[in-house]
XYZ file of C-alpha atoms in Angstrom:
775
model
C 70.475 -23.413 -17.946
C 67.446 -25.197 -19.417
C 66.666 -26.504 -15.939
C 66.761 -23.000 -14.442
C 64.503 -21.656 -17.175
C 61.978 -24.479 -16.607
C 61.898 -23.875 -12.880
C 61.308 -20.162 -13.515
C 58.483 -20.815 -15.959
C 56.627 -23.220 -13.673
C 57.109 -20.869 -10.721
C 55.500 -18.104 -12.778
C 52.494 -20.350 -13.592
C 52.088 -21.318 -9.947
C 52.173 -17.716 -8.791
C 49.651 -16.637 -11.414
C 47.284 -19.428 -10.297
C 47.658 -18.401 -6.645
C 46.986 -14.785 -7.587
C 43.810 -15.762 -9.427
C 42.621 -17.728 -6.400
C 43.213 -14.730 -4.162
C 41.239 -12.392 -6.411
C 38.335 -14.857 -6.667
C 38.083 -15.378 -2.899
C 35.499 -12.642 -2.336
C 32.178 -14.160 -1.245
C 28.918 -13.050 -2.775
C 26.214 -11.994 -0.410
C 28.472 -10.963 2.481
C 26.803 -8.582 4.887
C 27.920 -4.960 5.397
C 29.530 -6.114 8.638
C 32.348 -8.174 6.915
C 34.531 -5.217 5.881
C 37.486 -6.331 7.998
C 37.531 -9.774 6.347
C 37.499 -8.311 2.837
C 40.322 -5.856 3.596
C 42.516 -8.569 5.076
C 41.928 -10.757 2.021
C 42.930 -7.878 -0.239
C 46.124 -7.255 1.792
C 47.099 -10.895 1.285
C 46.517 -10.502 -2.473
C 48.799 -7.478 -2.534
C 51.519 -9.542 -0.778
C 51.248 -12.237 -3.420
C 51.756 -9.632 -6.177
C 54.827 -8.292 -4.402
C 56.356 -11.758 -3.931
C 55.647 -12.622 -7.547
C 57.342 -9.440 -8.765
C 60.373 -10.100 -6.515
C 60.770 -13.656 -7.767
C 60.542 -12.578 -11.412
C 63.194 -9.946 -10.760
C 65.444 -12.551 -9.113
C 64.904 -14.863 -12.100
C 65.956 -12.080 -14.486
C 69.129 -11.445 -12.476
C 70.104 -15.109 -12.573
C 69.513 -15.269 -16.317
C 71.726 -12.210 -16.717
C 74.506 -13.880 -14.691
C 74.289 -16.967 -16.902
C 74.625 -14.803 -20.008
C 77.780 -13.101 -18.658
C 79.319 -16.467 -17.813
C 78.621 -17.662 -21.354
C 80.549 -14.722 -22.883
C 83.677 -15.487 -20.785
C 84.254 -19.160 -21.906
C 86.139 -20.840 -24.859
C 83.040 -22.379 -26.344
C 82.789 -19.760 -29.152
C 85.185 -21.670 -31.472
C 84.056 -23.681 -34.485
C 81.003 -25.931 -34.503
C 81.187 -26.395 -30.753
C 80.502 -22.708 -30.324
C 77.504 -22.716 -32.671
C 75.743 -25.630 -30.897
C 75.124 -23.968 -27.513
C 74.208 -20.686 -29.194
C 71.625 -22.461 -31.329
C 70.239 -24.176 -28.276
C 70.005 -20.832 -26.425
C 67.983 -19.005 -29.116
C 64.583 -20.063 -27.677
C 65.753 -18.996 -24.223
C 66.302 -15.471 -25.502
C 62.628 -15.297 -26.622
C 61.545 -16.670 -23.301
C 63.608 -13.998 -21.575
C 61.753 -11.306 -23.481
C 58.391 -12.812 -22.509
C 59.405 -13.054 -18.862
C 60.521 -9.435 -18.927
C 57.145 -8.361 -20.368
C 55.214 -10.390 -17.798
C 57.332 -8.980 -14.987
C 56.643 -5.443 -16.190
C 52.878 -6.132 -16.362
C 52.867 -7.679 -12.916
C 54.779 -4.711 -11.584
C 52.215 -2.318 -13.105
C 49.354 -4.357 -11.676
C 50.992 -4.367 -8.254
C 51.243 -0.560 -8.300
C 47.555 -0.189 -9.245
C 46.369 -2.748 -6.693
C 48.456 -1.011 -4.063
C 46.687 2.282 -4.824
C 43.241 0.630 -4.663
C 44.035 -1.141 -1.429
C 45.343 2.020 0.187
C 41.998 3.710 -0.558
C 40.026 0.653 0.631
C 42.060 0.447 3.802
C 41.485 4.122 4.468
C 37.719 3.692 3.991
C 37.811 0.530 6.077
C 39.491 2.377 8.919
C 36.791 5.067 8.770
C 34.027 2.455 8.850
C 35.837 0.480 11.539
C 36.082 3.628 13.614
C 32.383 4.270 13.147
C 31.541 0.694 14.051
C 33.698 0.601 17.138
C 33.308 4.189 18.300
C 29.514 4.815 17.979
C 28.022 6.688 20.891
C 24.497 6.176 22.172
C 22.516 9.247 21.052
C 20.783 11.359 23.671
C 17.415 12.108 22.173
C 14.360 12.768 24.379
C 12.181 11.312 21.618
C 13.883 7.955 22.210
C 14.116 7.607 26.016
C 14.597 3.822 25.945
C 17.569 3.839 23.559
C 20.372 3.662 26.163
C 18.661 0.902 28.114
C 18.081 -1.156 24.976
C 21.735 -0.787 23.925
C 22.787 -1.968 27.378
C 20.507 -4.981 27.022
C 21.945 -5.748 23.574
C 25.508 -5.651 24.926
C 24.664 -8.362 27.435
C 22.175 -10.457 25.454
C 22.713 -10.048 21.716
C 23.879 -13.671 21.395
C 20.793 -15.003 23.195
C 18.850 -15.279 19.926
C 20.254 -15.992 16.423
C 17.722 -13.560 14.952
C 19.943 -10.617 15.983
C 22.830 -11.929 13.855
C 20.302 -12.506 11.051
C 19.672 -8.746 11.073
C 23.429 -7.949 11.066
C 24.250 -7.540 14.756
C 27.915 -8.541 15.313
C 28.618 -7.391 18.873
C 29.811 -3.876 18.033
C 28.196 -0.735 19.366
C 27.240 0.499 15.918
C 25.560 -2.748 14.938
C 23.416 -2.442 18.092
C 22.396 1.090 17.126
C 21.720 0.141 13.511
C 19.450 -2.699 14.647
C 17.663 -0.613 17.284
C 17.030 2.239 14.841
C 16.291 0.388 11.598
C 14.809 -2.981 12.622
C 13.274 -1.937 15.917
C 12.392 1.655 16.771
C 14.016 2.432 20.112
C 16.885 4.602 18.795
C 17.053 7.510 16.294
C 18.426 6.916 12.767
C 22.221 7.208 12.500
C 23.289 10.217 10.368
C 26.275 8.449 8.768
C 24.177 5.563 7.446
C 23.603 5.658 3.685
C 19.835 6.005 3.747
C 18.186 7.165 0.561
C 15.506 9.782 0.995
C 12.184 7.988 0.984
C 10.091 9.023 -1.963
C 6.382 9.497 -1.397
C 4.887 6.048 -1.737
C 2.301 5.755 -4.476
C -1.283 5.363 -3.326
C -2.163 1.709 -2.718
C -4.001 0.022 -5.564
C -7.758 -0.250 -5.130
C -8.837 -3.176 -3.015
C -10.328 -6.216 -4.675
C -14.003 -6.500 -3.870
C -15.334 -9.506 -1.996
C -17.879 -11.547 -3.939
C -20.094 -14.224 -2.433
C -18.842 -17.643 -3.471
C -20.896 -20.348 -5.170
C -18.806 -23.397 -4.293
C -16.990 -24.730 -1.215
C -14.557 -27.070 -2.990
C -11.624 -24.661 -2.754
C -12.172 -24.283 1.014
C -11.893 -28.044 1.499
C -8.508 -27.918 -0.260
C -7.339 -25.054 1.965
C -8.189 -26.963 5.150
C -5.843 -29.790 4.207
C -5.563 -33.337 5.534
C -3.649 -35.441 8.036
C -5.713 -34.989 11.218
C -8.997 -36.512 12.375
C -10.083 -33.048 13.470
C -9.665 -31.694 9.946
C -11.602 -34.641 8.511
C -14.426 -33.965 10.986
C -14.588 -30.284 10.002
C -14.568 -31.064 6.274
C -17.403 -33.577 6.675
C -19.432 -30.955 8.526
C -18.808 -28.334 5.830
C -19.851 -30.783 3.090
C -22.986 -31.737 5.024
C -24.095 -28.095 5.379
C -22.860 -26.926 1.962
C -26.283 -26.380 0.406
C -27.490 -24.416 3.434
C -24.414 -22.172 3.256
C -25.009 -21.538 -0.447
C -28.693 -20.657 0.051
C -27.847 -18.382 2.989
C -25.152 -16.579 0.964
C -27.640 -15.870 -1.832
C -30.181 -14.450 0.643
C -27.603 -12.184 2.334
C -26.322 -11.024 -1.056
C -29.848 -9.899 -1.939
C -30.242 -8.213 1.443
C -27.018 -6.196 1.003
C -28.166 -5.112 -2.485
C -24.747 -4.823 -4.126
C -23.061 -2.995 -1.240
C -19.296 -2.632 -1.747
C -17.179 -4.913 0.460
C -13.387 -4.920 0.427
C -11.860 -8.373 0.243
C -9.797 -9.042 3.367
C -6.675 -11.184 3.560
C -7.336 -13.453 6.531
C -5.138 -15.984 8.322
C -6.933 -18.727 10.266
C -4.545 -20.391 12.719
C -6.179 -23.132 14.828
C -3.655 -23.265 17.636
C -5.160 -26.127 19.665
C -4.605 -28.467 16.694
C -0.843 -27.828 16.496
C 1.570 -30.483 17.731
C 3.217 -27.897 20.012
C -0.031 -27.428 21.957
C -0.559 -31.192 22.259
C -3.412 -31.478 19.707
C -5.572 -33.031 22.415
C -8.723 -32.938 20.281
C -7.750 -34.988 17.211
C -7.263 -38.298 19.087
C -10.618 -37.791 20.843
C -12.729 -37.062 17.758
C -13.544 -40.741 17.378
C -13.860 -41.363 21.132
C -16.656 -39.042 22.148
C -14.495 -36.101 23.145
C -15.808 -32.522 23.065
C -16.473 -31.442 19.491
C -17.975 -27.997 20.164
C -14.751 -26.133 19.311
C -14.347 -28.004 16.024
C -18.001 -27.427 15.112
C -17.463 -23.706 15.653
C -14.182 -23.571 13.698
C -15.737 -25.444 10.759
C -18.572 -22.912 10.640
C -16.203 -19.929 10.941
C -14.157 -21.224 7.998
C -17.287 -21.740 5.912
C -18.705 -18.285 6.734
C -15.479 -16.385 5.967
C -15.055 -18.284 2.705
C -18.670 -17.792 1.572
C -18.364 -14.041 2.246
C -15.644 -13.960 -0.423
C -12.499 -13.233 1.590
C -9.001 -14.541 0.833
C -8.054 -17.214 3.384
C -4.954 -19.059 4.579
C -5.460 -21.948 7.025
C -2.716 -23.287 9.318
C -2.638 -26.006 11.962
C 1.152 -26.119 12.444
C 3.648 -23.739 14.015
C 6.020 -23.991 11.049
C 3.283 -22.849 8.650
C 2.369 -20.004 10.984
C 5.974 -18.773 11.063
C 6.218 -18.972 7.277
C 2.990 -17.037 6.668
C 3.895 -14.327 9.185
C 7.504 -13.866 8.009
C 9.148 -14.808 11.327
C 12.979 -14.434 11.238
C 15.090 -17.466 12.203
C 15.740 -17.685 15.918
C 13.779 -17.826 19.132
C 11.207 -15.127 18.422
C 12.747 -12.008 19.980
C 13.002 -10.025 16.732
C 10.209 -8.338 14.749
C 8.836 -9.782 11.523
C 11.021 -9.415 8.436
C 8.287 -7.591 6.487
C 4.887 -5.945 7.107
C 2.127 -8.333 8.135
C 0.355 -9.480 4.943
C -2.976 -10.189 6.669
C -5.787 -7.778 7.528
C -7.215 -10.162 10.133
C -6.019 -13.216 12.040
C -8.531 -15.620 13.598
C -6.957 -17.855 16.236
C -7.504 -19.261 19.725
C -5.653 -18.888 23.028
C -3.029 -21.461 22.015
C -2.416 -19.648 18.731
C -2.302 -16.295 20.512
C 0.462 -17.580 22.769
C 2.399 -18.937 19.782
C 2.118 -15.633 17.925
C 3.362 -13.655 20.917
C 6.290 -16.062 21.327
C 7.460 -15.789 17.711
C 6.548 -12.268 16.531
C 8.696 -10.219 18.920
C 7.717 -6.537 19.000
C 5.530 -7.072 15.944
C 2.951 -8.797 18.143
C 2.249 -5.551 19.996
C 2.100 -3.677 16.689
C -0.321 -6.059 14.986
C -2.384 -7.498 17.834
C -5.258 -5.162 16.948
C -5.837 -7.379 13.892
C -6.316 -10.533 15.964
C -9.692 -12.137 16.683
C -9.606 -14.772 19.431
C -12.133 -17.608 19.327
C -12.824 -18.026 23.034
C -15.575 -20.493 24.023
C -16.451 -19.110 27.455
C -15.238 -15.528 27.088
C -12.704 -13.210 28.734
C -13.950 -10.467 31.024
C -12.107 -7.100 31.079
C -10.974 -7.557 34.706
C -9.012 -10.654 33.615
C -7.820 -9.149 30.335
C -5.997 -6.107 31.772
C -2.644 -7.449 33.006
C -1.828 -4.805 35.639
C -5.348 -4.717 37.055
C -5.683 -8.513 37.100
C -2.404 -8.804 38.990
C -3.279 -6.129 41.541
C -6.869 -7.272 42.151
C -6.421 -11.052 42.087
C -7.992 -11.696 38.662
C -4.861 -13.277 37.183
C -5.413 -16.704 35.537
C -3.663 -18.999 33.077
C -5.506 -17.515 30.100
C -6.057 -13.799 30.711
C -3.980 -10.573 30.843
C -3.583 -10.013 27.081
C -4.539 -6.302 27.111
C -6.648 -6.704 23.985
C -9.884 -4.879 23.382
C -12.435 -7.169 25.092
C -14.559 -7.330 21.941
C -11.618 -8.972 20.127
C -12.567 -12.139 22.026
C -15.341 -14.040 20.231
C -17.557 -16.486 22.107
C -19.731 -19.489 21.280
C -22.809 -18.010 22.992
C -23.815 -14.374 23.742
C -23.451 -14.773 27.495
C -21.196 -11.724 27.960
C -21.630 -8.532 25.908
C -18.046 -7.575 26.817
C -16.955 -9.990 24.083
C -18.226 -10.363 20.527
C -20.662 -13.199 19.911
C -19.287 -15.445 17.143
C -21.516 -18.520 17.518
C -21.923 -21.494 15.159
C -24.795 -22.935 13.109
C -27.334 -25.725 13.512
C -28.944 -27.546 10.641
C -32.136 -25.941 9.339
C -35.144 -28.019 8.341
C -37.444 -27.369 5.411
C -41.191 -27.572 5.793
C -41.405 -31.175 4.605
C -38.747 -32.284 7.100
C -40.489 -30.453 9.920
C -43.813 -32.181 9.205
C -42.097 -35.560 8.947
C -40.406 -35.083 12.328
C -43.681 -34.144 14.024
C -45.348 -37.232 12.581
C -42.602 -39.647 13.681
C -41.911 -38.338 17.187
C -41.954 -40.989 19.911
C -43.322 -39.274 23.019
C -41.789 -41.877 25.350
C -38.224 -41.677 24.021
C -35.399 -39.719 25.680
C -31.759 -39.182 24.703
C -29.152 -38.307 27.344
C -26.712 -35.445 26.625
C -23.254 -36.914 27.289
C -20.859 -39.020 25.187
C -18.332 -39.622 27.969
C -19.047 -42.236 30.659
C -17.941 -39.912 33.467
C -20.982 -37.682 32.853
C -23.308 -40.562 33.843
C -21.600 -41.250 37.138
C -23.842 -40.613 40.164
C -26.992 -40.002 38.055
C -28.772 -43.289 38.902
C -31.540 -41.525 40.854
C -32.584 -39.265 37.943
C -32.284 -42.084 35.431
C -34.493 -44.381 37.552
C -37.256 -41.745 37.669
C -36.941 -41.057 33.949
C -37.009 -44.811 33.167
C -40.499 -45.073 34.742
C -41.895 -42.981 31.887
C -39.524 -43.079 28.930
C -37.175 -45.345 27.014
C -33.659 -43.954 27.551
C -31.033 -43.856 24.821
C -27.348 -42.975 25.134
C -24.438 -42.355 22.772
C -21.532 -43.160 25.107
C -18.232 -44.136 23.536
C -16.744 -47.548 24.326
C -14.197 -49.838 22.646
C -14.941 -53.369 23.836
C -17.059 -53.378 27.014
C -20.141 -51.369 27.910
C -19.239 -48.591 30.385
C -20.356 -49.611 33.900
C -21.589 -46.040 34.576
C -24.409 -46.548 32.047
C -27.286 -48.539 33.620
C -28.430 -51.751 31.926
C -31.883 -50.322 31.090
C -30.291 -47.633 28.895
C -30.017 -48.465 25.195
C -26.486 -47.295 24.383
C -25.743 -46.790 20.680
C -22.075 -45.996 21.190
C -20.569 -42.995 19.492
C -22.647 -42.149 16.417
C -21.698 -40.229 13.272
C -23.327 -36.820 13.138
C -25.965 -37.851 10.590
C -27.089 -40.872 12.643
C -27.165 -38.775 15.826
C -29.462 -36.305 14.037
C -31.807 -39.171 13.099
C -31.914 -40.267 16.745
C -32.839 -36.727 17.844
C -35.603 -36.551 15.221
C -37.349 -39.518 16.832
C -36.814 -38.552 20.485
C -39.168 -36.410 22.531
C -36.716 -35.397 25.245
C -33.042 -34.434 25.307
C -31.839 -34.376 28.918
C -28.677 -32.889 30.387
C -27.049 -33.771 33.708
C -25.192 -30.494 34.282
C -22.171 -31.035 32.026
C -20.828 -30.196 29.459
C -21.542 -26.477 29.777
C -22.907 -24.487 26.847
C -22.292 -26.953 24.029
C -23.970 -27.000 20.597
C -25.909 -30.257 21.117
C -28.946 -28.760 22.966
C -29.555 -26.324 20.090
C -29.325 -29.200 17.601
C -31.843 -31.174 19.668
C -34.284 -28.247 19.873
C -33.897 -27.685 16.129
C -34.916 -31.340 15.622
C -38.090 -30.990 17.695
C -36.813 -32.199 21.110
C -37.548 -30.587 24.449
C -34.349 -29.871 26.373
C -34.489 -30.583 30.116
C -31.609 -29.277 32.244
C -30.664 -28.772 35.889
C -30.903 -25.449 37.696
C -27.744 -24.597 39.661
C -28.291 -23.262 43.153
C -26.056 -21.445 43.866
C -25.025 -20.505 40.303
C -21.695 -21.972 39.189
C -18.735 -19.642 38.875
C -14.977 -19.531 39.314
C -15.593 -18.914 43.022
C -17.366 -22.208 43.716
C -16.785 -24.608 40.817
C -13.595 -26.288 39.665
C -14.452 -26.137 35.948
C -14.369 -22.318 35.850
C -11.223 -21.934 37.967
C -8.368 -20.695 35.823
C -10.681 -19.412 33.107
C -10.641 -15.616 32.546
C -14.239 -15.130 33.616
C -15.971 -15.045 36.986
C -19.521 -15.441 35.570
C -20.858 -13.635 38.612
C -24.508 -13.245 39.686
C -26.855 -15.558 37.733
C -24.674 -15.995 34.663
C -24.321 -19.810 35.021
C -27.596 -20.656 36.721
C -27.995 -23.767 34.554
C -26.091 -26.091 32.239
C -27.016 -23.973 29.226
C -27.799 -20.339 30.204
C -28.434 -19.285 26.582
C -31.145 -21.925 26.144
C -32.705 -20.929 29.467
C -32.653 -17.164 28.852
C -33.105 -16.760 25.088
C -35.305 -19.775 24.243
C -37.106 -20.963 27.401
C -40.383 -22.871 27.614
C -41.870 -24.857 25.977
C -38.589 -25.839 24.262
C -36.342 -25.563 27.336
C -37.178 -26.621 30.885
C -34.869 -25.771 33.780
C -35.677 -27.565 37.041
C -34.126 -28.395 40.398
C -32.806 -31.951 40.064
C -32.451 -32.176 43.836
C -36.256 -31.980 44.077
C -37.498 -35.348 42.846
C -41.127 -34.238 42.732
C -40.338 -31.211 40.545
C -38.168 -33.362 38.284
C -40.861 -36.031 37.843
C -43.626 -33.469 37.267
C -41.564 -31.809 34.541
C -41.150 -35.135 32.708
C -44.915 -35.811 32.796
C -45.708 -32.334 31.465
C -43.091 -32.545 28.714
C -44.563 -35.858 27.460
C -47.941 -34.139 26.984
C -46.506 -30.965 25.397
C -46.361 -30.620 21.623
C -43.484 -28.521 20.274
C -42.324 -27.663 16.777
C -38.676 -27.742 15.747
C -37.156 -24.368 16.607
C -33.847 -22.722 15.694
C -32.949 -19.122 16.690
C -32.092 -17.035 13.619
C -28.624 -16.189 14.974
C -27.723 -19.896 14.787
C -28.720 -20.302 11.154
C -26.196 -20.051 8.321
C -27.671 -16.712 7.253
C -27.584 -15.362 10.807
C -23.908 -16.251 11.199
C -23.004 -14.829 7.774
C -24.819 -11.605 8.646
C -23.037 -11.293 11.981
C -19.504 -11.981 10.675
C -20.072 -9.637 7.727
C -20.993 -6.834 10.145
C -17.940 -7.485 12.320
C -15.525 -7.464 9.387
C -17.022 -4.301 7.907
C -17.346 -2.276 11.106
C -15.096 -3.511 13.921
C -11.807 -1.572 13.925
C -9.504 -2.125 16.893
C -6.471 -0.468 15.301
C -7.909 3.050 15.661
C -7.767 4.074 19.315
C -10.606 6.012 20.921
C -9.579 8.540 23.548
C -11.093 9.212 26.953
C -11.884 12.722 28.154
C -9.086 14.153 30.301
C -9.292 13.508 34.024
C -10.088 16.469 36.311
C -6.438 16.764 37.362
C -5.339 17.385 33.774
C -8.018 19.862 32.841
C -7.152 23.501 32.496
C -9.219 25.866 34.676
C -10.152 27.762 31.547
C -11.234 24.613 29.706
C -14.976 24.287 29.340
C -16.511 20.832 28.843
C -18.577 20.576 25.669
C -22.294 20.163 26.248
C -23.363 16.571 26.759
C -24.804 14.905 23.643
C -27.122 12.934 25.932
C -30.571 14.015 27.034
C -33.263 12.727 29.353
C -35.829 10.450 27.764
C -39.430 11.708 27.594
C -40.364 9.696 30.713
C -37.228 10.972 32.536
C -36.022 7.494 33.534
C -32.870 7.213 31.445
C -30.693 9.078 28.942
C -30.735 8.803 25.171
C -28.674 10.366 22.401
C -29.997 13.861 21.852
C -31.423 14.547 18.367
C -30.028 18.094 18.660
C -26.488 16.911 19.472
C -25.156 17.895 16.056
C -23.093 15.481 13.998
C -23.099 12.015 15.543
C -19.617 10.476 15.946
C -18.496 7.718 13.617
C -19.250 4.901 16.019
C -20.383 1.323 15.590
C -22.926 0.428 16.773
C -24.547 3.771 15.809
C -25.054 6.067 18.808
C -28.742 6.485 18.001
C -29.298 3.072 19.621
C -27.745 4.172 22.958
C -29.698 4.321 26.217
C -28.103 5.005 29.632
C -29.642 3.295 32.649
C -28.568 3.181 36.314
C -28.263 -0.305 37.824
C -29.539 -1.557 41.151
C -26.766 -2.190 43.707
C -26.611 -5.971 43.157
C -27.069 -6.029 39.400
C -24.494 -6.138 36.625
C -24.948 -3.923 33.593
C -25.743 -7.075 31.597
C -28.713 -7.751 33.879
C -29.747 -4.087 34.032
C -30.015 -3.749 30.255
C -31.739 -7.124 29.909
C -34.430 -6.064 32.396
C -35.279 -3.203 30.013
C -35.364 -5.450 26.934
C -31.954 -4.223 25.802
C -28.357 -5.425 25.513
C -25.347 -3.917 27.298
C -22.992 -2.310 24.755
C -19.454 -1.758 26.172
C -18.293 0.387 23.230
C -20.720 3.094 24.440
C -19.111 3.479 27.884
C -16.852 6.272 26.591
C -19.900 8.484 25.934
C -21.183 8.310 29.509
C -17.848 8.358 31.354
C -18.320 12.079 32.179
C -19.184 14.112 35.249
C -22.123 15.833 33.612
C -23.878 12.501 33.002
C -24.311 12.077 36.773
C -25.957 15.509 36.930
C -28.265 14.686 34.017
C -29.426 11.602 35.929
C -30.007 13.741 39.076
C -27.161 12.035 40.931
C -25.509 14.400 43.403
C -21.732 13.917 43.693
C -19.793 15.431 46.588
C -16.618 14.226 44.868
C -15.646 12.680 41.533
C -12.554 10.539 41.023
C -10.926 8.813 38.052
C -9.737 5.301 38.979
C -9.008 1.897 37.450
C -11.979 -0.291 38.302
C -14.034 -2.581 36.062
C -17.231 -1.418 37.840
C -16.813 2.260 36.912
C -18.458 4.623 36.056
C -20.544 4.205 39.194
C -21.849 6.033 42.242
C -21.592 5.063 45.904
C -24.875 6.622 46.999
C -24.439 6.273 50.754
C -21.437 8.605 50.687
C -22.404 10.478 47.469
C -19.065 9.684 45.817
C -18.913 9.336 42.030
C -16.253 7.406 40.111
C -15.197 7.562 36.475
C -13.139 5.043 34.540
C -9.437 5.780 34.093
C -8.557 2.772 31.873
C -10.645 2.179 28.703
C -9.761 -1.543 28.581
C -11.641 -1.997 31.870
C -15.050 -0.845 30.627
C -17.166 -3.889 31.481
C -20.786 -5.002 31.429
C -19.907 -7.735 33.947
C -19.455 -7.401 37.686
C -21.299 -5.758 40.556
C -20.708 -4.568 44.115
C -23.541 -3.924 46.617
C -22.111 -0.488 47.455
C -22.301 0.815 43.864
C -24.973 1.705 41.354
C -23.422 1.506 37.943
C -23.985 3.657 34.835
C -24.890 1.175 32.103
C -24.828 1.753 28.320
C -27.581 -0.248 26.615
C -28.751 -0.636 23.014
C -31.561 -2.242 21.056
C -31.027 -5.404 18.977
C -32.326 -7.073 15.853
C -34.998 -9.698 16.290
C -33.229 -13.046 16.555
C -29.763 -11.433 16.269
C -28.730 -10.154 19.688
C -25.204 -9.269 18.516
C -26.435 -6.509 16.176
C -28.526 -3.422 16.804
C -31.432 -2.631 14.491
C -29.328 -0.356 12.286
C -26.043 -2.279 12.613
C -26.073 -4.245 9.387
């Protein structure tokens, strides 16, 4: 009997422990899509309660049998009868406790059964909804059915779908496509609280010009030679940045400026893109991109904006809020940055990892693009149809979102960089110490010197030639013995070399780097080769694959900006194939006295001014609409009168003073002039011939039929088409063409059969990127 009671007691303890384990098995943080698992766990718990109750009942029955057997024996006589009864007294108390426990367990089992019945009923309803959802037919969501079909076949292709709760059921597809993406309508049975009107956003913090660059150096970080190079450059120019910031602050006279949250992602420095520049920093590789990025970082920081700097893909994903997976899903939260400055490598990485969010937020991107991207290469459909497709184009951005090193194409925004400014004492010292017979060759890589023996021999007759070609152990054989090669010099020592030299000579490559401007700023004359024919993607390997054709005379020399915007006496462009012209230029340069010269737009203040204007006024997230094409116009619709009027000399159109309220445009429309090009001229050339700059944002104001009439152009027909040369007129057949696709408005390009309508504007002295009233 004691043995039976012990077994019963320990069985009770074991069952209670098992029951506790079952009730504690629920996992915290389970998703809404684990209902089936929870219900099954609860059913198992209910089975344990039932088995426990049955076993207790069986134990009670056996105890009752033992009691009846005890009453039927002879052991009730004398002392022998008292002994077993005394020993059984504790068992009677235990029996009462077991009965009480059994009753409690029975009550609990009844209650749990009721709860589980309700849960199971709700679970069946939810299960039915999850398994029996139908794709809604809503004309507002035409892509819903197709997206659901795609999800059925591919939802396991990226872990990010499971991260957002997709589990392979029809309803989970619809929940994801309606609540995470936006291809399907909201589901009526989803518990969605009515959104309360969001409170107005708190007032923006105001940007304040900074007085110290130490915090920027911390933000840039360490670990790469490229970063060390940029930090050294920022330290070297720190005082110039601080002085320029004070001058611009006075010029703006306390104007309110919202502080922007800006992400700077330098994609070409990430390991995923190969980081080809860092290993070459100390070996004479191209440093122009890193010079520009260092100056962009300094300018944005000095203007007082909040910055985050990344040079790794993992950091980029963290800052953007990229969900785990392969990049097919949108970001987990709204983008926390007002602007993102990156390059082509970074742009590709963002598209790969942001899913649909890339299309939503790409208007906030600014792409640092050394040579530029013309609209014909930027528009994916047009580039594919017309043969403009390259490795770097077809992004369908606004062309002015691309920011270049030099202002060679008005279709893009001119970002630029800075060169070191000299004070008056330094300028006088340079003039006094110039060596008129000293020349420095532009080119740190030995390959640039190959095949240049003829030019070098002529130059050596008149001047001592210096080079800065990188080498490790042996002098490069491409560099002649009469050249004094200093090897790769630190930036400060290279500047000292330029301050002594009279001539800085280029042999045709690299194109459009910062070194010629640094040389001119240090009192050198820059001599470069004229290209005949001009180099372009059609005839030169370097430009093939780049999203620019550089047609007409765009690349007529090694450094078109220096040739066009600076010119003689600081810049000489000659035909190197003509030995007599080359030699005569050297003789004249040796006799010519020049002062150090730096265009204002390449000073720290000029760059601060330009970036400030872009941040304050450029808005690519607000779309501008084109006028409807003739086919969509109602016969009763009357076109509003043109806001343009003939100029007093009747040669071009200007914005009419009587045009009423001017639209909110930047640049201001008061700077607009409309000129008609010659058949073989681009709009860039046409505006330049009139002392103006082509302004692509103004195309929308002259893309109208009535503008042809105002310019006395007779049109037998007018068509809307996709063509980067439109609006234009084919005069021989009197056919006029208007632009159908706003992304194709372009200052570049020409065709002998067309005369183009060109929007031009004025510009600030020394600041070609800004009109006179643009600041």
